[in-house]
Amino acid sequence: MVALKTLIFSILVPGTVAGFIPLLLLQGSGGAVLLLPSIWMLGFLPLLLGVGLYLWCAGAFTFIGKGTPAPIDAPKVLVIQGPYQWVRNPMYIAVLAVVIGEAILFRSILLIGYALLVGLIVHMFVVFVEEPSLHRQFGASYETYLRTVPRWLPYNGL
């Protein structure tokens, strides 16, 4: 049942942020272009890496954390395995990678602006809502995690 809830959330939230809204923005701007083999096809790289990373994170939340990416049904166990051992927010990074890949693929300045806006909103949400909530929920173990794992960019040998 948890896996089904994760699937539904993934379609509704990241699917909207990284799929439906960019599609609407591209249609509204006339930015959807014919995809011909070119350097712009490199946009598939962050897009596919983002999808793969998101699926890895969602799986970790579901099977390790025993919860979903949805804040109303969050993991009951602090997930620090998989991509969460390198950065604290790989799921958000994954969604942004998809949008950036779409921006490159479709040569859309509008999607780059959208990615920047999403990044700013996500950062503010993480700092002012998510981190305080996780600190209250997991206490000392989350405090240790905060000190040892960076928020956005991996370091220490990566």
PDB file of C-alpha atoms in Angstrom:
ATOM      1  CA  MET A   1       0.000   0.000   0.000  1.00  0.00           C
ATOM      2  CA  VAL A   2       2.893   2.390   0.765  1.00  0.00           C
ATOM      3  CA  ALA A   3       4.321   1.781  -2.721  1.00  0.00           C
ATOM      4  CA  LEU A   4       0.958   2.638  -4.298  1.00  0.00           C
ATOM      5  CA  LYS A   5       0.755   5.878  -2.293  1.00  0.00           C
ATOM      6  CA  THR A   6       4.312   6.737  -3.372  1.00  0.00           C
ATOM      7  CA  LEU A   7       3.370   6.132  -7.004  1.00  0.00           C
ATOM      8  CA  ILE A   8       0.268   8.333  -6.745  1.00  0.00           C
ATOM      9  CA  PHE A   9       2.213  11.129  -5.032  1.00  0.00           C
ATOM     10  CA  SER A  10       4.997  10.882  -7.627  1.00  0.00           C
ATOM     11  CA  ILE A  11       2.561  11.254 -10.495  1.00  0.00           C
ATOM     12  CA  LEU A  12       0.699  14.131  -8.848  1.00  0.00           C
ATOM     13  CA  VAL A  13       3.490  16.288  -7.378  1.00  0.00           C
ATOM     14  CA  PRO A  14       6.827  15.741  -9.153  1.00  0.00           C
ATOM     15  CA  GLY A  15       4.857  14.797 -12.276  1.00  0.00           C
ATOM     16  CA  THR A  16       3.170  18.182 -12.169  1.00  0.00           C
ATOM     17  CA  VAL A  17       6.308  20.177 -11.291  1.00  0.00           C
ATOM     18  CA  ALA A  18       8.612  18.448 -13.790  1.00  0.00           C
ATOM     19  CA  GLY A  19       6.099  17.346 -16.421  1.00  0.00           C
ATOM     20  CA  PHE A  20       2.763  19.093 -16.668  1.00  0.00           C
ATOM     21  CA  ILE A  21       3.841  22.671 -15.838  1.00  0.00           C
ATOM     22  CA  PRO A  22       6.874  22.605 -18.182  1.00  0.00           C
ATOM     23  CA  LEU A  23       4.598  21.246 -20.918  1.00  0.00           C
ATOM     24  CA  LEU A  24       2.173  24.122 -20.370  1.00  0.00           C
ATOM     25  CA  LEU A  25       5.026  26.645 -20.358  1.00  0.00           C
ATOM     26  CA  LEU A  26       6.439  25.223 -23.587  1.00  0.00           C
ATOM     27  CA  GLN A  27       3.045  25.271 -25.303  1.00  0.00           C
ATOM     28  CA  GLY A  28       2.351  28.810 -24.159  1.00  0.00           C
ATOM     29  CA  SER A  29       5.711  30.095 -25.341  1.00  0.00           C
ATOM     30  CA  GLY A  30       5.846  28.273 -28.627  1.00  0.00           C
ATOM     31  CA  GLY A  31       8.970  26.663 -27.216  1.00  0.00           C
ATOM     32  CA  ALA A  32       8.187  23.085 -28.178  1.00  0.00           C
ATOM     33  CA  VAL A  33      10.557  22.502 -31.076  1.00  0.00           C
ATOM     34  CA  LEU A  34      11.095  19.574 -33.374  1.00  0.00           C
ATOM     35  CA  LEU A  35      13.713  17.348 -31.794  1.00  0.00           C
ATOM     36  CA  LEU A  36      16.441  16.783 -34.344  1.00  0.00           C
ATOM     37  CA  PRO A  37      19.731  15.141 -33.445  1.00  0.00           C
ATOM     38  CA  SER A  38      21.914  17.957 -32.180  1.00  0.00           C
ATOM     39  CA  ILE A  39      23.946  19.151 -29.222  1.00  0.00           C
ATOM     40  CA  TRP A  40      20.645  19.966 -27.519  1.00  0.00           C
ATOM     41  CA  MET A  41      19.985  16.244 -27.188  1.00  0.00           C
ATOM     42  CA  LEU A  42      22.403  16.410 -24.236  1.00  0.00           C
ATOM     43  CA  GLY A  43      19.328  17.569 -22.307  1.00  0.00           C
ATOM     44  CA  PHE A  44      18.362  13.915 -22.096  1.00  0.00           C
ATOM     45  CA  LEU A  45      21.309  13.307 -19.755  1.00  0.00           C
ATOM     46  CA  PRO A  46      20.104  15.395 -16.760  1.00  0.00           C
ATOM     47  CA  LEU A  47      16.512  14.434 -17.554  1.00  0.00           C
ATOM     48  CA  LEU A  48      17.199  10.698 -17.384  1.00  0.00           C
ATOM     49  CA  LEU A  49      19.586  11.011 -14.432  1.00  0.00           C
ATOM     50  CA  GLY A  50      16.927  13.039 -12.610  1.00  0.00           C
ATOM     51  CA  VAL A  51      14.230  10.431 -13.259  1.00  0.00           C
ATOM     52  CA  GLY A  52      16.544   7.638 -12.091  1.00  0.00           C
ATOM     53  CA  LEU A  53      17.595   9.535  -8.975  1.00  0.00           C
ATOM     54  CA  TYR A  54      13.974  10.352  -8.127  1.00  0.00           C
ATOM     55  CA  LEU A  55      12.972   6.693  -8.434  1.00  0.00           C
ATOM     56  CA  TRP A  56      15.911   5.652  -6.209  1.00  0.00           C
ATOM     57  CA  CYS A  57      14.890   8.225  -3.572  1.00  0.00           C
ATOM     58  CA  ALA A  58      11.204   7.290  -3.720  1.00  0.00           C
ATOM     59  CA  GLY A  59      12.165   3.635  -3.321  1.00  0.00           C
ATOM     60  CA  ALA A  60      14.316   4.476  -0.289  1.00  0.00           C
ATOM     61  CA  PHE A  61      11.441   6.397   1.295  1.00  0.00           C
ATOM     62  CA  THR A  62       9.038   3.536   0.611  1.00  0.00           C
ATOM     63  CA  PHE A  63      11.114   0.510   1.536  1.00  0.00           C
ATOM     64  CA  ILE A  64      13.641   1.856   4.061  1.00  0.00           C
ATOM     65  CA  GLY A  65      11.668   4.719   5.600  1.00  0.00           C
ATOM     66  CA  LYS A  66       8.304   2.923   5.496  1.00  0.00           C
ATOM     67  CA  GLY A  67       6.589   6.059   4.207  1.00  0.00           C
ATOM     68  CA  THR A  68       6.118   8.152   1.092  1.00  0.00           C
ATOM     69  CA  PRO A  69       7.585  11.393  -0.271  1.00  0.00           C
ATOM     70  CA  ALA A  70       4.286  13.077   0.668  1.00  0.00           C
ATOM     71  CA  PRO A  71       4.657  15.234   3.796  1.00  0.00           C
ATOM     72  CA  ILE A  72       1.341  13.894   5.117  1.00  0.00           C
ATOM     73  CA  ASP A  73       2.655  10.308   4.962  1.00  0.00           C
ATOM     74  CA  ALA A  74       6.382  10.854   5.463  1.00  0.00           C
ATOM     75  CA  PRO A  75       8.847   8.079   6.334  1.00  0.00           C
ATOM     76  CA  LYS A  76       8.735   6.878   9.913  1.00  0.00           C
ATOM     77  CA  VAL A  77      12.482   6.156   9.866  1.00  0.00           C
ATOM     78  CA  LEU A  78      15.120   8.769   9.005  1.00  0.00           C
ATOM     79  CA  VAL A  79      16.393   7.754   5.559  1.00  0.00           C
ATOM     80  CA  ILE A  80      20.157   8.266   5.348  1.00  0.00           C
ATOM     81  CA  GLN A  81      21.010   5.461   2.924  1.00  0.00           C
ATOM     82  CA  GLY A  82      21.412   5.536  -0.848  1.00  0.00           C
ATOM     83  CA  PRO A  83      21.628   9.064  -2.274  1.00  0.00           C
ATOM     84  CA  TYR A  84      20.769  10.468   1.166  1.00  0.00           C
ATOM     85  CA  GLN A  85      24.276   9.603   2.363  1.00  0.00           C
ATOM     86  CA  TRP A  86      25.739  12.200  -0.056  1.00  0.00           C
ATOM     87  CA  VAL A  87      23.179  15.048   0.136  1.00  0.00           C
ATOM     88  CA  ARG A  88      20.138  15.663   2.307  1.00  0.00           C
ATOM     89  CA  ASN A  89      17.784  16.583  -0.541  1.00  0.00           C
ATOM     90  CA  PRO A  90      18.451  14.350  -3.551  1.00  0.00           C
ATOM     91  CA  MET A  91      14.767  14.083  -4.443  1.00  0.00           C
ATOM     92  CA  TYR A  92      14.509  17.834  -5.007  1.00  0.00           C
ATOM     93  CA  ILE A  93      17.783  17.766  -6.943  1.00  0.00           C
ATOM     94  CA  ALA A  94      16.311  15.015  -9.127  1.00  0.00           C
ATOM     95  CA  VAL A  95      13.200  17.023  -9.985  1.00  0.00           C
ATOM     96  CA  LEU A  96      15.309  20.099 -10.777  1.00  0.00           C
ATOM     97  CA  ALA A  97      17.585  17.983 -12.982  1.00  0.00           C
ATOM     98  CA  VAL A  98      14.553  16.867 -14.989  1.00  0.00           C
ATOM     99  CA  VAL A  99      13.395  20.462 -15.520  1.00  0.00           C
ATOM    100  CA  ILE A 100      16.923  21.590 -16.453  1.00  0.00           C
ATOM    101  CA  GLY A 101      17.161  18.687 -18.901  1.00  0.00           C
ATOM    102  CA  GLU A 102      13.865  19.779 -20.455  1.00  0.00           C
ATOM    103  CA  ALA A 103      15.130  23.359 -20.685  1.00  0.00           C
ATOM    104  CA  ILE A 104      18.234  22.194 -22.552  1.00  0.00           C
ATOM    105  CA  LEU A 105      16.351  19.740 -24.739  1.00  0.00           C
ATOM    106  CA  PHE A 106      13.749  22.287 -25.803  1.00  0.00           C
ATOM    107  CA  ARG A 107      16.140  25.272 -25.758  1.00  0.00           C
ATOM    108  CA  SER A 108      13.802  27.140 -23.429  1.00  0.00           C
ATOM    109  CA  ILE A 109      14.884  30.185 -21.453  1.00  0.00           C
ATOM    110  CA  LEU A 110      11.406  30.131 -19.894  1.00  0.00           C
ATOM    111  CA  LEU A 111      12.082  26.673 -18.415  1.00  0.00           C
ATOM    112  CA  ILE A 112      15.440  27.850 -17.072  1.00  0.00           C
ATOM    113  CA  GLY A 113      13.617  30.671 -15.291  1.00  0.00           C
ATOM    114  CA  TYR A 114      11.031  28.176 -14.060  1.00  0.00           C
ATOM    115  CA  ALA A 115      13.818  25.895 -12.734  1.00  0.00           C
ATOM    116  CA  LEU A 116      15.353  28.833 -10.872  1.00  0.00           C
ATOM    117  CA  LEU A 117      11.962  29.705  -9.353  1.00  0.00           C
ATOM    118  CA  VAL A 118      11.326  26.091  -8.338  1.00  0.00           C
ATOM    119  CA  GLY A 119      14.829  25.901  -6.846  1.00  0.00           C
ATOM    120  CA  LEU A 120      14.249  29.041  -4.787  1.00  0.00           C
ATOM    121  CA  ILE A 121      10.850  27.857  -3.535  1.00  0.00           C
ATOM    122  CA  VAL A 122      12.233  24.407  -2.666  1.00  0.00           C
ATOM    123  CA  HIS A 123      15.207  25.901  -0.829  1.00  0.00           C
ATOM    124  CA  MET A 124      12.940  28.139   1.265  1.00  0.00           C
ATOM    125  CA  PHE A 125      10.629  25.192   2.007  1.00  0.00           C
ATOM    126  CA  VAL A 126      13.567  23.004   3.052  1.00  0.00           C
ATOM    127  CA  VAL A 127      15.110  25.643   5.320  1.00  0.00           C
ATOM    128  CA  PHE A 128      11.966  27.012   6.965  1.00  0.00           C
ATOM    129  CA  VAL A 129       9.577  24.030   7.006  1.00  0.00           C
ATOM    130  CA  GLU A 130      11.158  20.671   6.290  1.00  0.00           C
ATOM    131  CA  GLU A 131      14.359  20.874   8.345  1.00  0.00           C
ATOM    132  CA  PRO A 132      12.632  22.177  11.511  1.00  0.00           C
ATOM    133  CA  SER A 133       9.973  19.475  11.130  1.00  0.00           C
ATOM    134  CA  LEU A 134      12.558  16.717  10.704  1.00  0.00           C
ATOM    135  CA  HIS A 135      14.498  18.053  13.674  1.00  0.00           C
ATOM    136  CA  ARG A 136      11.363  17.823  15.848  1.00  0.00           C
ATOM    137  CA  GLN A 137      10.552  14.335  14.551  1.00  0.00           C
ATOM    138  CA  PHE A 138      14.000  12.718  14.691  1.00  0.00           C
ATOM    139  CA  GLY A 139      15.877  14.834  17.264  1.00  0.00           C
ATOM    140  CA  ALA A 140      19.525  13.991  17.897  1.00  0.00           C
ATOM    141  CA  SER A 141      19.828  11.578  14.956  1.00  0.00           C
ATOM    142  CA  TYR A 142      18.719  14.341  12.572  1.00  0.00           C
ATOM    143  CA  GLU A 143      21.084  16.808  14.246  1.00  0.00           C
ATOM    144  CA  THR A 144      23.983  14.425  13.551  1.00  0.00           C
ATOM    145  CA  TYR A 145      22.777  14.004   9.967  1.00  0.00           C
ATOM    146  CA  LEU A 146      22.687  17.813   9.534  1.00  0.00           C
ATOM    147  CA  ARG A 147      26.304  18.085  10.680  1.00  0.00           C
ATOM    148  CA  THR A 148      27.628  15.259   8.519  1.00  0.00           C
ATOM    149  CA  VAL A 149      25.704  15.484   5.210  1.00  0.00           C
ATOM    150  CA  PRO A 150      25.455  18.652   3.090  1.00  0.00           C
ATOM    151  CA  ARG A 151      22.090  20.086   2.069  1.00  0.00           C
ATOM    152  CA  TRP A 152      22.618  20.399  -1.718  1.00  0.00           C
ATOM    153  CA  LEU A 153      26.122  19.676  -3.007  1.00  0.00           C
ATOM    154  CA  PRO A 154      28.068  16.545  -2.129  1.00  0.00           C
ATOM    155  CA  TYR A 155      31.619  16.859  -0.887  1.00  0.00           C
ATOM    156  CA  ASN A 156      34.294  14.793   0.891  1.00  0.00           C
ATOM    157  CA  GLY A 157      35.546  12.753  -1.997  1.00  0.00           C
ATOM    158  CA  LEU A 158      32.617  13.084  -4.363  1.00  0.00           C
TER     159      LEU A 158
END
